[in-house]
Amino acid sequence: RSEEKEYFKHLTERYGNIQCASLVEKSGPESTVGTKFADAVEKIGNPIDDKGNRLFFEWFDFHSVCKGMRFENVSRLFDIIGPRLDSFGWTEMTGEQITRQQTGVLRTNCMDCLDRTNVAQSACARLVLEKQLEVQGVTIDLQSDPSTSWFNSLWADNGDSISRQYAGTAA
């Protein structure tokens, strides 16, 4: 078995289905990594484990699509992978009992910065939180409602914390 398959098999055993979103550029030096990643996913095949969990891949050239600080364009990625992420759901607990079980996760990657990953992951978190609240009867627009600026602050703090971890400095 390949190292790549073992890596993703470990992830599926732990989290279920995996939706990969590669945020690297489709041209230039980053394209080599993106191509290798896409080839590895294809080579691994599906299902990836004996539970039937699958590995999905989407290449989203973040710099090209979000050029000029147009980070809202990351919504195009979620237009593509959103239905699959919706099918993964989320986990809910009532007391000590799991009442809803998530069946997959989003795995993002980029090359030289956390900014792309943080923008994509925050967009995913925003969409999921809106859906979770909607199920509870609460309608909220985390993208454009000024009273929800706390959400963007939360994700900015998250990105700063992860950057410090990568740099090896205390939070």
mmCIF file of N, CA, C and O in Angstrom, residues 92-165:
data_model
loop_
_atom_site.group_PDB
_atom_site.id
_atom_site.type_symbol
_atom_site.label_atom_id
_atom_site.label_comp_id
_atom_site.label_asym_id
_atom_site.label_seq_id
_atom_site.Cartn_x
_atom_site.Cartn_y
_atom_site.Cartn_z
ATOM 1 N N GLU A 92 -24.202 16.129 16.495
ATOM 2 C CA GLU A 92 -24.928 16.788 17.573
ATOM 3 C C GLU A 92 -25.020 15.827 18.745
ATOM 4 O O GLU A 92 -25.153 14.614 18.553
ATOM 5 N N MET A 93 -24.934 16.395 19.923
ATOM 6 C CA MET A 93 -25.081 15.590 21.130
ATOM 7 C C MET A 93 -26.150 16.210 22.021
ATOM 8 O O MET A 93 -26.246 17.426 22.130
ATOM 9 N N THR A 94 -26.927 15.359 22.639
ATOM 10 C CA THR A 94 -27.861 15.768 23.677
ATOM 11 C C THR A 94 -27.401 15.051 24.941
ATOM 12 O O THR A 94 -27.455 13.817 25.001
ATOM 13 N N GLY A 95 -26.890 15.837 25.868
ATOM 14 C CA GLY A 95 -26.280 15.213 27.045
ATOM 15 C C GLY A 95 -25.058 14.426 26.603
ATOM 16 O O GLY A 95 -24.175 14.952 25.941
ATOM 17 N N GLU A 96 -25.046 13.159 26.922
ATOM 18 C CA GLU A 96 -23.929 12.282 26.538
ATOM 19 C C GLU A 96 -24.237 11.467 25.287
ATOM 20 O O GLU A 96 -23.412 10.673 24.850
ATOM 21 N N GLN A 97 -25.416 11.651 24.710
ATOM 22 C CA GLN A 97 -25.849 10.829 23.578
ATOM 23 C C GLN A 97 -25.698 11.564 22.250
ATOM 24 O O GLN A 97 -26.134 12.708 22.107
ATOM 25 N N ILE A 98 -25.090 10.883 21.304
ATOM 26 C CA ILE A 98 -24.976 11.434 19.948
ATOM 27 C C ILE A 98 -26.325 11.276 19.262
ATOM 28 O O ILE A 98 -26.843 10.166 19.135
ATOM 29 N N THR A 99 -26.902 12.402 18.837
ATOM 30 C CA THR A 99 -28.204 12.377 18.182
ATOM 31 C C THR A 99 -28.105 12.566 16.672
ATOM 32 O O THR A 99 -29.056 12.305 15.947
ATOM 33 N N ARG A 100 -26.964 13.023 16.214
ATOM 34 C CA ARG A 100 -26.701 13.167 14.776
ATOM 35 C C ARG A 100 -25.211 12.955 14.589
ATOM 36 O O ARG A 100 -24.410 13.501 15.338
ATOM 37 N N GLN A 101 -24.828 12.172 13.572
ATOM 38 C CA GLN A 101 -23.418 11.835 13.367
ATOM 39 C C GLN A 101 -22.921 12.381 12.036
ATOM 40 O O GLN A 101 -23.503 12.104 10.985
ATOM 41 N N GLN A 102 -21.869 13.137 12.083
ATOM 42 C CA GLN A 102 -21.209 13.644 10.877
ATOM 43 C C GLN A 102 -20.564 12.477 10.149
ATOM 44 O O GLN A 102 -20.035 11.557 10.772
ATOM 45 N N THR A 103 -20.582 12.506 8.801
ATOM 46 C CA THR A 103 -20.053 11.377 8.026
ATOM 47 C C THR A 103 -18.875 11.749 7.131
ATOM 48 O O THR A 103 -18.479 10.947 6.283
ATOM 49 N N GLY A 104 -18.308 12.936 7.299
ATOM 50 C CA GLY A 104 -17.176 13.332 6.476
ATOM 51 C C GLY A 104 -16.646 14.691 6.872
ATOM 52 O O GLY A 104 -17.257 15.402 7.668
ATOM 53 N N VAL A 105 -15.482 15.029 6.296
ATOM 54 C CA VAL A 105 -14.822 16.297 6.595
ATOM 55 C C VAL A 105 -14.234 16.902 5.328
ATOM 56 O O VAL A 105 -14.034 16.221 4.325
ATOM 57 N N LEU A 106 -13.918 18.188 5.436
ATOM 58 C CA LEU A 106 -13.225 18.919 4.383
ATOM 59 C C LEU A 106 -11.756 19.021 4.751
ATOM 60 O O LEU A 106 -11.416 19.421 5.860
ATOM 61 N N ARG A 107 -10.881 18.638 3.832
ATOM 62 C CA ARG A 107 -9.438 18.772 4.027
ATOM 63 C C ARG A 107 -8.926 19.732 2.962
ATOM 64 O O ARG A 107 -9.070 19.474 1.772
ATOM 65 N N THR A 108 -8.394 20.870 3.384
ATOM 66 C CA THR A 108 -7.869 21.840 2.434
ATOM 67 C C THR A 108 -6.361 21.837 2.484
ATOM 68 O O THR A 108 -5.763 21.456 3.484
ATOM 69 N N ASN A 109 -5.748 22.245 1.390
ATOM 70 C CA ASN A 109 -4.302 22.411 1.383
ATOM 71 C C ASN A 109 -3.910 23.546 0.451
ATOM 72 O O ASN A 109 -4.622 23.867 -0.494
ATOM 73 N N CYS A 110 -2.809 24.175 0.800
ATOM 74 C CA CYS A 110 -2.176 25.150 -0.075
ATOM 75 C C CYS A 110 -0.676 24.963 0.067
ATOM 76 O O CYS A 110 -0.230 23.959 0.608
ATOM 77 N N MET A 111 0.111 25.905 -0.369
ATOM 78 C CA MET A 111 1.558 25.701 -0.372
ATOM 79 C C MET A 111 2.292 26.530 0.669
ATOM 80 O O MET A 111 2.923 25.996 1.540
ATOM 81 N N ASP A 112 2.195 27.829 0.561
ATOM 82 C CA ASP A 112 3.116 28.681 1.297
ATOM 83 C C ASP A 112 2.469 29.581 2.340
ATOM 84 O O ASP A 112 3.128 30.404 2.938
ATOM 85 N N CYS A 113 1.179 29.434 2.532
ATOM 86 C CA CYS A 113 0.544 30.323 3.497
ATOM 87 C C CYS A 113 -0.706 29.675 4.056
ATOM 88 O O CYS A 113 -1.269 28.765 3.465
ATOM 89 N N LEU A 114 -1.111 30.174 5.194
ATOM 90 C CA LEU A 114 -2.344 29.696 5.798
ATOM 91 C C LEU A 114 -3.545 30.526 5.374
ATOM 92 O O LEU A 114 -4.672 30.153 5.653
ATOM 93 N N ASP A 115 -3.298 31.646 4.721
ATOM 94 C CA ASP A 115 -4.399 32.543 4.383
ATOM 95 C C ASP A 115 -5.435 31.872 3.493
ATOM 96 O O ASP A 115 -6.638 31.973 3.749
ATOM 97 N N ARG A 116 -4.994 31.177 2.461
ATOM 98 C CA ARG A 116 -5.947 30.505 1.567
ATOM 99 C C ARG A 116 -6.769 29.480 2.339
ATOM 100 O O ARG A 116 -7.993 29.408 2.211
ATOM 101 N N THR A 117 -6.074 28.672 3.129
ATOM 102 C CA THR A 117 -6.762 27.649 3.914
ATOM 103 C C THR A 117 -7.740 28.287 4.885
ATOM 104 O O THR A 117 -8.876 27.829 5.026
ATOM 105 N N ASN A 118 -7.318 29.339 5.556
ATOM 106 C CA ASN A 118 -8.185 29.978 6.540
ATOM 107 C C ASN A 118 -9.420 30.591 5.870
ATOM 108 O O ASN A 118 -10.527 30.487 6.402
ATOM 109 N N VAL A 119 -9.268 31.199 4.712
ATOM 110 C CA VAL A 119 -10.418 31.765 3.999
ATOM 111 C C VAL A 119 -11.394 30.652 3.618
ATOM 112 O O VAL A 119 -12.608 30.767 3.834
ATOM 113 N N ALA A 120 -10.869 29.547 3.074
ATOM 114 C CA ALA A 120 -11.745 28.439 2.667
ATOM 115 C C ALA A 120 -12.414 27.786 3.870
ATOM 116 O O ALA A 120 -13.625 27.517 3.849
ATOM 117 N N GLN A 121 -11.642 27.536 4.917
ATOM 118 C CA GLN A 121 -12.222 26.880 6.090
ATOM 119 C C GLN A 121 -13.242 27.789 6.787
ATOM 120 O O GLN A 121 -14.257 27.315 7.295
ATOM 121 N N SER A 122 -12.985 29.094 6.818
ATOM 122 C CA SER A 122 -13.954 29.997 7.448
ATOM 123 C C SER A 122 -15.241 30.052 6.636
ATOM 124 O O SER A 122 -16.341 30.119 7.211
ATOM 125 N N ALA A 123 -15.143 30.003 5.311
ATOM 126 C CA ALA A 123 -16.349 29.975 4.474
ATOM 127 C C ALA A 123 -17.144 28.706 4.738
ATOM 128 O O ALA A 123 -18.375 28.742 4.840
ATOM 129 N N CYS A 124 -16.443 27.589 4.882
ATOM 130 C CA CYS A 124 -17.109 26.320 5.196
ATOM 131 C C CYS A 124 -17.783 26.404 6.561
ATOM 132 O O CYS A 124 -18.954 26.037 6.711
ATOM 133 N N ALA A 125 -17.054 26.902 7.554
ATOM 134 C CA ALA A 125 -17.612 27.020 8.904
ATOM 135 C C ALA A 125 -18.832 27.930 8.914
ATOM 136 O O ALA A 125 -19.834 27.637 9.588
ATOM 137 N N ARG A 126 -18.777 29.010 8.162
ATOM 138 C CA ARG A 126 -19.899 29.948 8.081
ATOM 139 C C ARG A 126 -21.137 29.237 7.521
ATOM 140 O O ARG A 126 -22.234 29.332 8.082
ATOM 141 N N LEU A 127 -20.951 28.491 6.435
ATOM 142 C CA LEU A 127 -22.082 27.794 5.821
ATOM 143 C C LEU A 127 -22.673 26.746 6.757
ATOM 144 O O LEU A 127 -23.892 26.632 6.896
ATOM 145 N N VAL A 128 -21.814 25.984 7.417
ATOM 146 C CA VAL A 128 -22.293 24.938 8.319
ATOM 147 C C VAL A 128 -22.999 25.541 9.531
ATOM 148 O O VAL A 128 -24.069 25.071 9.922
ATOM 149 N N LEU A 129 -22.419 26.586 10.106
ATOM 150 C CA LEU A 129 -23.060 27.216 11.266
ATOM 151 C C LEU A 129 -24.425 27.777 10.884
ATOM 152 O O LEU A 129 -25.400 27.638 11.644
ATOM 153 N N GLU A 130 -24.523 28.396 9.724
ATOM 154 C CA GLU A 130 -25.820 28.908 9.281
ATOM 155 C C GLU A 130 -26.844 27.777 9.165
ATOM 156 O O GLU A 130 -27.994 27.929 9.580
ATOM 157 N N LYS A 131 -26.424 26.630 8.635
ATOM 158 C CA LYS A 131 -27.334 25.483 8.501
ATOM 159 C C LYS A 131 -27.710 24.921 9.870
ATOM 160 O O LYS A 131 -28.865 24.576 10.111
ATOM 161 N N GLN A 132 -26.725 24.820 10.768
ATOM 162 C CA GLN A 132 -27.009 24.309 12.112
ATOM 163 C C GLN A 132 -28.015 25.202 12.830
ATOM 164 O O GLN A 132 -28.945 24.707 13.476
ATOM 165 N N LEU A 133 -27.831 26.504 12.716
ATOM 166 C CA LEU A 133 -28.749 27.434 13.368
ATOM 167 C C LEU A 133 -30.126 27.403 12.705
ATOM 168 O O LEU A 133 -31.152 27.511 13.386
ATOM 169 N N GLU A 134 -30.146 27.231 11.395
ATOM 170 C CA GLU A 134 -31.418 27.162 10.677
ATOM 171 C C GLU A 134 -32.258 25.984 11.178
ATOM 172 O O GLU A 134 -33.473 26.104 11.347
ATOM 173 N N VAL A 135 -31.609 24.853 11.419
ATOM 174 C CA VAL A 135 -32.301 23.683 11.960
ATOM 175 C C VAL A 135 -32.923 24.007 13.320
ATOM 176 O O VAL A 135 -33.979 23.493 13.676
ATOM 177 N N GLN A 136 -32.280 24.909 14.053
ATOM 178 C CA GLN A 136 -32.785 25.318 15.367
ATOM 179 C C GLN A 136 -33.797 26.469 15.267
ATOM 180 O O GLN A 136 -34.253 26.984 16.289
ATOM 181 N N GLY A 137 -34.117 26.883 14.039
ATOM 182 C CA GLY A 137 -35.096 27.943 13.838
ATOM 183 C C GLY A 137 -34.505 29.347 13.862
ATOM 184 O O GLY A 137 -35.236 30.324 13.944
ATOM 185 N N VAL A 138 -33.182 29.450 13.760
ATOM 186 C CA VAL A 138 -32.516 30.755 13.783
ATOM 187 C C VAL A 138 -31.969 31.046 12.390
ATOM 188 O O VAL A 138 -31.188 30.269 11.848
ATOM 189 N N THR A 139 -32.375 32.163 11.818
ATOM 190 C CA THR A 139 -31.859 32.571 10.517
ATOM 191 C C THR A 139 -30.818 33.657 10.752
ATOM 192 O O THR A 139 -31.086 34.641 11.444
ATOM 193 N N ILE A 140 -29.634 33.459 10.177
ATOM 194 C CA ILE A 140 -28.536 34.403 10.361
ATOM 195 C C ILE A 140 -27.732 34.465 9.065
ATOM 196 O O ILE A 140 -27.601 33.466 8.366
ATOM 197 N N ASP A 141 -27.227 35.638 8.731
ATOM 198 C CA ASP A 141 -26.381 35.824 7.552
ATOM 199 C C ASP A 141 -24.997 36.243 8.043
ATOM 200 O O ASP A 141 -24.739 37.413 8.284
ATOM 201 N N LEU A 142 -24.130 35.269 8.205
ATOM 202 C CA LEU A 142 -22.794 35.542 8.737
ATOM 203 C C LEU A 142 -21.894 36.253 7.734
ATOM 204 O O LEU A 142 -20.863 36.795 8.103
ATOM 205 N N GLN A 143 -22.285 36.267 6.466
ATOM 206 C CA GLN A 143 -21.475 36.902 5.432
ATOM 207 C C GLN A 143 -21.663 38.412 5.417
ATOM 208 O O GLN A 143 -20.701 39.157 5.332
ATOM 209 N N SER A 144 -22.904 38.880 5.518
ATOM 210 C CA SER A 144 -23.122 40.308 5.295
ATOM 211 C C SER A 144 -23.836 41.055 6.418
ATOM 212 O O SER A 144 -23.935 42.275 6.343
ATOM 213 N N ASP A 145 -24.311 40.389 7.436
ATOM 214 C CA ASP A 145 -24.962 41.070 8.551
ATOM 215 C C ASP A 145 -23.897 41.683 9.455
ATOM 216 O O ASP A 145 -23.089 40.961 10.032
ATOM 217 N N PRO A 146 -23.855 43.026 9.590
ATOM 218 C CA PRO A 146 -22.804 43.660 10.401
ATOM 219 C C PRO A 146 -22.810 43.222 11.867
ATOM 220 O O PRO A 146 -21.781 43.282 12.534
ATOM 221 N N SER A 147 -23.938 42.753 12.373
ATOM 222 C CA SER A 147 -23.984 42.326 13.772
ATOM 223 C C SER A 147 -23.263 40.994 13.992
ATOM 224 O O SER A 147 -23.127 40.543 15.121
ATOM 225 N N THR A 148 -22.804 40.380 12.910
ATOM 226 C CA THR A 148 -22.107 39.092 13.041
ATOM 227 C C THR A 148 -20.609 39.230 12.795
ATOM 228 O O THR A 148 -19.941 38.254 12.464
ATOM 229 N N SER A 149 -20.072 40.412 12.982
ATOM 230 C CA SER A 149 -18.632 40.622 12.769
ATOM 231 C C SER A 149 -17.795 39.755 13.710
ATOM 232 O O SER A 149 -16.629 39.474 13.420
ATOM 233 N N TRP A 150 -18.386 39.299 14.809
ATOM 234 C CA TRP A 150 -17.686 38.413 15.739
ATOM 235 C C TRP A 150 -17.191 37.166 15.033
ATOM 236 O O TRP A 150 -16.138 36.631 15.378
ATOM 237 N N PHE A 151 -17.942 36.706 14.023
ATOM 238 C CA PHE A 151 -17.538 35.487 13.319
ATOM 239 C C PHE A 151 -16.205 35.691 12.596
ATOM 240 O O PHE A 151 -15.305 34.858 12.686
ATOM 241 N N ASN A 152 -16.070 36.811 11.889
ATOM 242 C CA ASN A 152 -14.816 37.090 11.181
ATOM 243 C C ASN A 152 -13.666 37.281 12.166
ATOM 244 O O ASN A 152 -12.534 36.860 11.900
ATOM 245 N N SER A 153 -13.934 37.913 13.297
ATOM 246 C CA SER A 153 -12.895 38.081 14.323
ATOM 247 C C SER A 153 -12.450 36.727 14.858
ATOM 248 O O SER A 153 -11.257 36.492 15.073
ATOM 249 N N LEU A 154 -13.409 35.840 15.067
ATOM 250 C CA LEU A 154 -13.095 34.498 15.544
ATOM 251 C C LEU A 154 -12.147 33.793 14.584
ATOM 252 O O LEU A 154 -11.136 33.213 14.995
ATOM 253 N N TRP A 155 -12.434 33.877 13.280
ATOM 254 C CA TRP A 155 -11.597 33.188 12.304
ATOM 255 C C TRP A 155 -10.252 33.879 12.110
ATOM 256 O O TRP A 155 -9.249 33.220 11.845
ATOM 257 N N ALA A 156 -10.203 35.188 12.247
ATOM 258 C CA ALA A 156 -8.916 35.888 12.177
ATOM 259 C C ALA A 156 -8.043 35.446 13.345
ATOM 260 O O ALA A 156 -6.848 35.161 13.177
ATOM 261 N N ASP A 157 -8.638 35.358 14.530
ATOM 262 C CA ASP A 157 -7.896 34.877 15.703
ATOM 263 C C ASP A 157 -7.442 33.436 15.506
ATOM 264 O O ASP A 157 -6.335 33.061 15.892
ATOM 265 N N ASN A 158 -8.298 32.629 14.911
ATOM 266 C CA ASN A 158 -7.944 31.239 14.624
ATOM 267 C C ASN A 158 -6.721 31.178 13.700
ATOM 268 O O ASN A 158 -5.775 30.429 13.958
ATOM 269 N N GLY A 159 -6.741 31.961 12.637
ATOM 270 C CA GLY A 159 -5.607 31.987 11.706
ATOM 271 C C GLY A 159 -4.329 32.441 12.383
ATOM 272 O O GLY A 159 -3.252 31.875 12.157
ATOM 273 N N ASP A 160 -4.424 33.461 13.234
ATOM 274 C CA ASP A 160 -3.246 33.944 13.965
ATOM 275 C C ASP A 160 -2.705 32.868 14.889
ATOM 276 O O ASP A 160 -1.487 32.661 14.984
ATOM 277 N N SER A 161 -3.576 32.156 15.562
ATOM 278 C CA SER A 161 -3.161 31.102 16.485
ATOM 279 C C SER A 161 -2.447 29.970 15.745
ATOM 280 O O SER A 161 -1.394 29.492 16.186
ATOM 281 N N ILE A 162 -2.996 29.562 14.623
ATOM 282 C CA ILE A 162 -2.383 28.489 13.836
ATOM 283 C C ILE A 162 -1.017 28.958 13.309
ATOM 284 O O ILE A 162 -0.050 28.197 13.316
ATOM 285 N N SER A 163 -0.930 30.200 12.860
ATOM 286 C CA SER A 163 0.350 30.733 12.375
ATOM 287 C C SER A 163 1.414 30.684 13.463
ATOM 288 O O SER A 163 2.560 30.310 13.203
ATOM 289 N N ARG A 164 1.031 31.042 14.680
ATOM 290 C CA ARG A 164 1.992 30.988 15.785
ATOM 291 C C ARG A 164 2.418 29.543 16.070
ATOM 292 O O ARG A 164 3.573 29.290 16.388
ATOM 293 N N GLN A 165 1.483 28.607 15.949
ATOM 294 C CA GLN A 165 1.830 27.198 16.160
ATOM 295 C C GLN A 165 2.846 26.740 15.118
ATOM 296 O O GLN A 165 3.805 26.054 15.446
#
